[in-house]
XYZ file of N, CA, C and O in Angstrom:
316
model
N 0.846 -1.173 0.000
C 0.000 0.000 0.000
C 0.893 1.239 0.000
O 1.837 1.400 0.774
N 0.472 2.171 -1.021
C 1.248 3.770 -0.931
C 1.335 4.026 0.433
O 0.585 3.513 1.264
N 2.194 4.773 0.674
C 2.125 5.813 1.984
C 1.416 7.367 1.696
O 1.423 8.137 0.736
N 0.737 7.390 3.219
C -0.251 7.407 3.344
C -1.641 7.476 3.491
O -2.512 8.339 3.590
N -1.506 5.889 3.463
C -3.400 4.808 3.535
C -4.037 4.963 2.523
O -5.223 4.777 2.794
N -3.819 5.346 0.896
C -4.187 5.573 -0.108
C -4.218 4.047 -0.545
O -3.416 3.159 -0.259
N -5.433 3.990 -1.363
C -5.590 2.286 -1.979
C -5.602 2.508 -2.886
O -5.389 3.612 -3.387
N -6.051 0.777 -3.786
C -5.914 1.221 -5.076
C -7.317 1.692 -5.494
O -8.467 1.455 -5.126
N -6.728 2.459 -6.419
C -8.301 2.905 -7.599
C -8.545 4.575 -6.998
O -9.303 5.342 -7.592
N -7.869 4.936 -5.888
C -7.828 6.655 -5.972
C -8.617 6.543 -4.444
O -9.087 7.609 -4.047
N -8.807 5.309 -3.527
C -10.036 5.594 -2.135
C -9.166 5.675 -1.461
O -8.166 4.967 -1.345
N -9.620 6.927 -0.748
C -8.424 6.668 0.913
C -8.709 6.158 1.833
O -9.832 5.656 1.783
N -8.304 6.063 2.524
C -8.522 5.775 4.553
C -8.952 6.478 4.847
O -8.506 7.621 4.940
N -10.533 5.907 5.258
C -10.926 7.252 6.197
C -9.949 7.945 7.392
O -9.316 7.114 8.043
N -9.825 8.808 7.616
C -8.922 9.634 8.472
C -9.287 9.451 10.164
O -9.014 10.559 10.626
N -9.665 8.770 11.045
C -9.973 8.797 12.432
C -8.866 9.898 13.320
O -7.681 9.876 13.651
N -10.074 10.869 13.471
C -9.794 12.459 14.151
C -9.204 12.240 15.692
O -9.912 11.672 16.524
N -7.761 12.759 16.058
C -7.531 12.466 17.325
C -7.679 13.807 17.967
O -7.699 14.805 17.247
N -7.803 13.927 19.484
C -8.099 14.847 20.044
C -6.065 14.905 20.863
O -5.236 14.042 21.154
N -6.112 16.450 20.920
C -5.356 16.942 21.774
C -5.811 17.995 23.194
O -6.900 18.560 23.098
N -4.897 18.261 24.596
C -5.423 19.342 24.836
C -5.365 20.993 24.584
O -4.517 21.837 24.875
N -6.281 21.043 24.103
C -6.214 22.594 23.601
C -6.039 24.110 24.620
O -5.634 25.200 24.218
N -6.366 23.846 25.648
C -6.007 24.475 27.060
C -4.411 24.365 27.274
O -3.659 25.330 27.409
N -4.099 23.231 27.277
C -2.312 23.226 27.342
C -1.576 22.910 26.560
O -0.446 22.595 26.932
N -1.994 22.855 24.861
C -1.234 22.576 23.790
C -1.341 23.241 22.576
O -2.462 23.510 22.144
N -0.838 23.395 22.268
C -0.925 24.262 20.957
C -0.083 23.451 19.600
O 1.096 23.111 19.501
N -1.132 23.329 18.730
C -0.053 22.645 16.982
C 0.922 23.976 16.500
O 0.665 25.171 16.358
N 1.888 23.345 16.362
C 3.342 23.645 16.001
C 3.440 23.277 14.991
O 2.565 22.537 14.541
N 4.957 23.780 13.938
C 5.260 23.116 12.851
C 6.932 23.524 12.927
O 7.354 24.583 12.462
N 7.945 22.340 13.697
C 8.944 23.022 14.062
C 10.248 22.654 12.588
O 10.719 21.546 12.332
N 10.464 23.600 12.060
C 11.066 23.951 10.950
C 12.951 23.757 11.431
O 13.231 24.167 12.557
N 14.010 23.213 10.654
C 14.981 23.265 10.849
C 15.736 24.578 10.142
O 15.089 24.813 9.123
N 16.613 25.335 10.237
C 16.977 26.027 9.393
C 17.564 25.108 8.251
O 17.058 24.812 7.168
N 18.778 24.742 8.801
C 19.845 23.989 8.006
C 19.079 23.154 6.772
O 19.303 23.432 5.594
N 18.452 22.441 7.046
C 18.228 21.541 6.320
C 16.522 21.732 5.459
O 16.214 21.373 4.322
N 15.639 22.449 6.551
C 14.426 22.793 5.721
C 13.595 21.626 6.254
O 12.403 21.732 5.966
N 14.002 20.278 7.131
C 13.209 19.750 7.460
C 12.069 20.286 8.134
O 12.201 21.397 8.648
N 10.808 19.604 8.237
C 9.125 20.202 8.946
C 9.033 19.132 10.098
O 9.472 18.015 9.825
N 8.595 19.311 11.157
C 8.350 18.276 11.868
C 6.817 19.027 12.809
O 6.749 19.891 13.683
N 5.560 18.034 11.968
C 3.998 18.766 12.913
C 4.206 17.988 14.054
O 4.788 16.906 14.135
N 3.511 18.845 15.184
C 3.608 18.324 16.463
C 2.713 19.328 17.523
O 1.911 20.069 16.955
N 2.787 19.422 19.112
C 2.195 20.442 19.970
C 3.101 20.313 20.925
O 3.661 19.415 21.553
N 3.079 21.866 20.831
C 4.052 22.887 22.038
C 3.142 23.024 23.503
O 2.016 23.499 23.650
N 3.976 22.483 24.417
C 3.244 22.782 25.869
C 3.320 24.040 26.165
O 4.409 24.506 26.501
N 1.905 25.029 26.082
C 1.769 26.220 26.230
C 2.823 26.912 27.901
O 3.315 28.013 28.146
N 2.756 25.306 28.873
C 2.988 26.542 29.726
C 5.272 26.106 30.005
O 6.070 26.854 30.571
N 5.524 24.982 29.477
C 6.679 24.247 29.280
C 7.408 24.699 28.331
O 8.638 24.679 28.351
N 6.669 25.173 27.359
C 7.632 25.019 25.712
C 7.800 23.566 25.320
O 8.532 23.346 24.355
N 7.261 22.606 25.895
C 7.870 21.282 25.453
C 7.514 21.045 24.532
O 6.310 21.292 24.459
N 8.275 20.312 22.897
C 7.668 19.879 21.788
C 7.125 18.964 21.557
O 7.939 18.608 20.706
N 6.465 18.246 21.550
C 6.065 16.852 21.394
C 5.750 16.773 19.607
O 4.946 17.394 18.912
N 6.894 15.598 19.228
C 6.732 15.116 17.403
C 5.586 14.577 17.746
O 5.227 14.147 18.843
N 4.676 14.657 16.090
C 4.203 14.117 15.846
C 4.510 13.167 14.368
O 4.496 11.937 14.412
N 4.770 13.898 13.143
C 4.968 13.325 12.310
C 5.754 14.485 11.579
O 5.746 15.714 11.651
N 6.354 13.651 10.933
C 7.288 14.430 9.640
C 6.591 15.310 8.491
O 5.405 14.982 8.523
N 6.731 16.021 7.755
C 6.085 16.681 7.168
C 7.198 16.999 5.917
O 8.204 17.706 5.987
N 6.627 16.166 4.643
C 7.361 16.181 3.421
C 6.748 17.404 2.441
O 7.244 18.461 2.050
N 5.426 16.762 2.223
C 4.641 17.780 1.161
C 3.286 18.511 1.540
O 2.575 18.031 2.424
N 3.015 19.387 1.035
C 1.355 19.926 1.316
C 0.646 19.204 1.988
O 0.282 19.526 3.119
N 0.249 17.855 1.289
C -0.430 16.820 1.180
C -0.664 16.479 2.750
O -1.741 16.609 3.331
N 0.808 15.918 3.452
C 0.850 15.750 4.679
C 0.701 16.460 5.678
O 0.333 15.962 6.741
N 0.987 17.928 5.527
C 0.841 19.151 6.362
C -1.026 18.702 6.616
O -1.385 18.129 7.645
N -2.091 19.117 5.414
C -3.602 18.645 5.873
C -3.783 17.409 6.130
O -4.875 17.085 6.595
N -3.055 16.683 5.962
C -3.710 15.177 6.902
C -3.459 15.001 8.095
O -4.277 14.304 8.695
N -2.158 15.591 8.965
C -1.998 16.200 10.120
C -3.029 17.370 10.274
O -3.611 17.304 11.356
N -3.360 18.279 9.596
C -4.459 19.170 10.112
C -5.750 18.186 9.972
O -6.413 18.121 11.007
N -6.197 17.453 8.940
C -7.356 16.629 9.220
C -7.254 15.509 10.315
O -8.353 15.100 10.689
N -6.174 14.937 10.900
C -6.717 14.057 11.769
C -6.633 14.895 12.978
O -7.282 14.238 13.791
N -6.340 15.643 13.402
C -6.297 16.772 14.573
C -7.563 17.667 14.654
O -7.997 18.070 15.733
N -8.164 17.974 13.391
C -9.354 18.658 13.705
C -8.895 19.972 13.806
O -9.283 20.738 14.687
N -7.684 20.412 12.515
C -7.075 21.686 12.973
C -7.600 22.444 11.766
O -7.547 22.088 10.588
N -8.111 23.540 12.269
C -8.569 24.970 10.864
C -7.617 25.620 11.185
O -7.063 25.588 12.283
N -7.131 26.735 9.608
C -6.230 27.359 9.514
C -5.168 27.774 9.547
O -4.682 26.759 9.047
N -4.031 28.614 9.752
C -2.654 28.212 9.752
C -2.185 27.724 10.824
O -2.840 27.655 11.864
N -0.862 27.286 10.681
C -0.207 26.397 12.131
C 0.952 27.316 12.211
O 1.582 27.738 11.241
N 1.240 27.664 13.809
C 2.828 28.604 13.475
C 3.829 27.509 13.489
O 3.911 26.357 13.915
N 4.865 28.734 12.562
C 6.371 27.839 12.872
C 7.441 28.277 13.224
O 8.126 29.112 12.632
N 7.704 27.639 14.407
C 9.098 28.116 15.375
C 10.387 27.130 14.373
O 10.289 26.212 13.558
N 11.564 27.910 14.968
C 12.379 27.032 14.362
C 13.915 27.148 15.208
O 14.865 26.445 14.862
């Protein structure tokens, strides 16, 4: 199977929406300089702590991290 959850004939995986806390977390998108790598994830509002979530290659993956999170609109990026 492609990566990711794409089948054949063009159907995807349905997406099952996870919850974070939104009171003490905030979605991130922590950017490397050097290299340009993306890594989506949530910043502990009151810690700074990062917590990865997934890598982030193309567009594509940036909204499937915003669709299984249940995230509208832009995400900041620290770096």
């Amino acid at each position: 199977m492609p990566y990711g959850g794409a089948k054949m004939f063009g159907r995807k995986k349905k997406t099952e929406i996870k919850s974070y806390d939104h009171e003490k977390e905030e979605p991130v998108i922590k950017c490397s300089i050097c290299f340009g790598e993306q890594v989506a994830g949530f910043r502990n509002r009151e810690t700074g702590h990062f917590s990865e979530v997934m890598l982030i290659r193309t567009p594509a993956e940036l909204e499937q991290f915003k669709e299984t999170y249940g995230i509208s609109g832009d995400i900041e990026k620290i770096y």
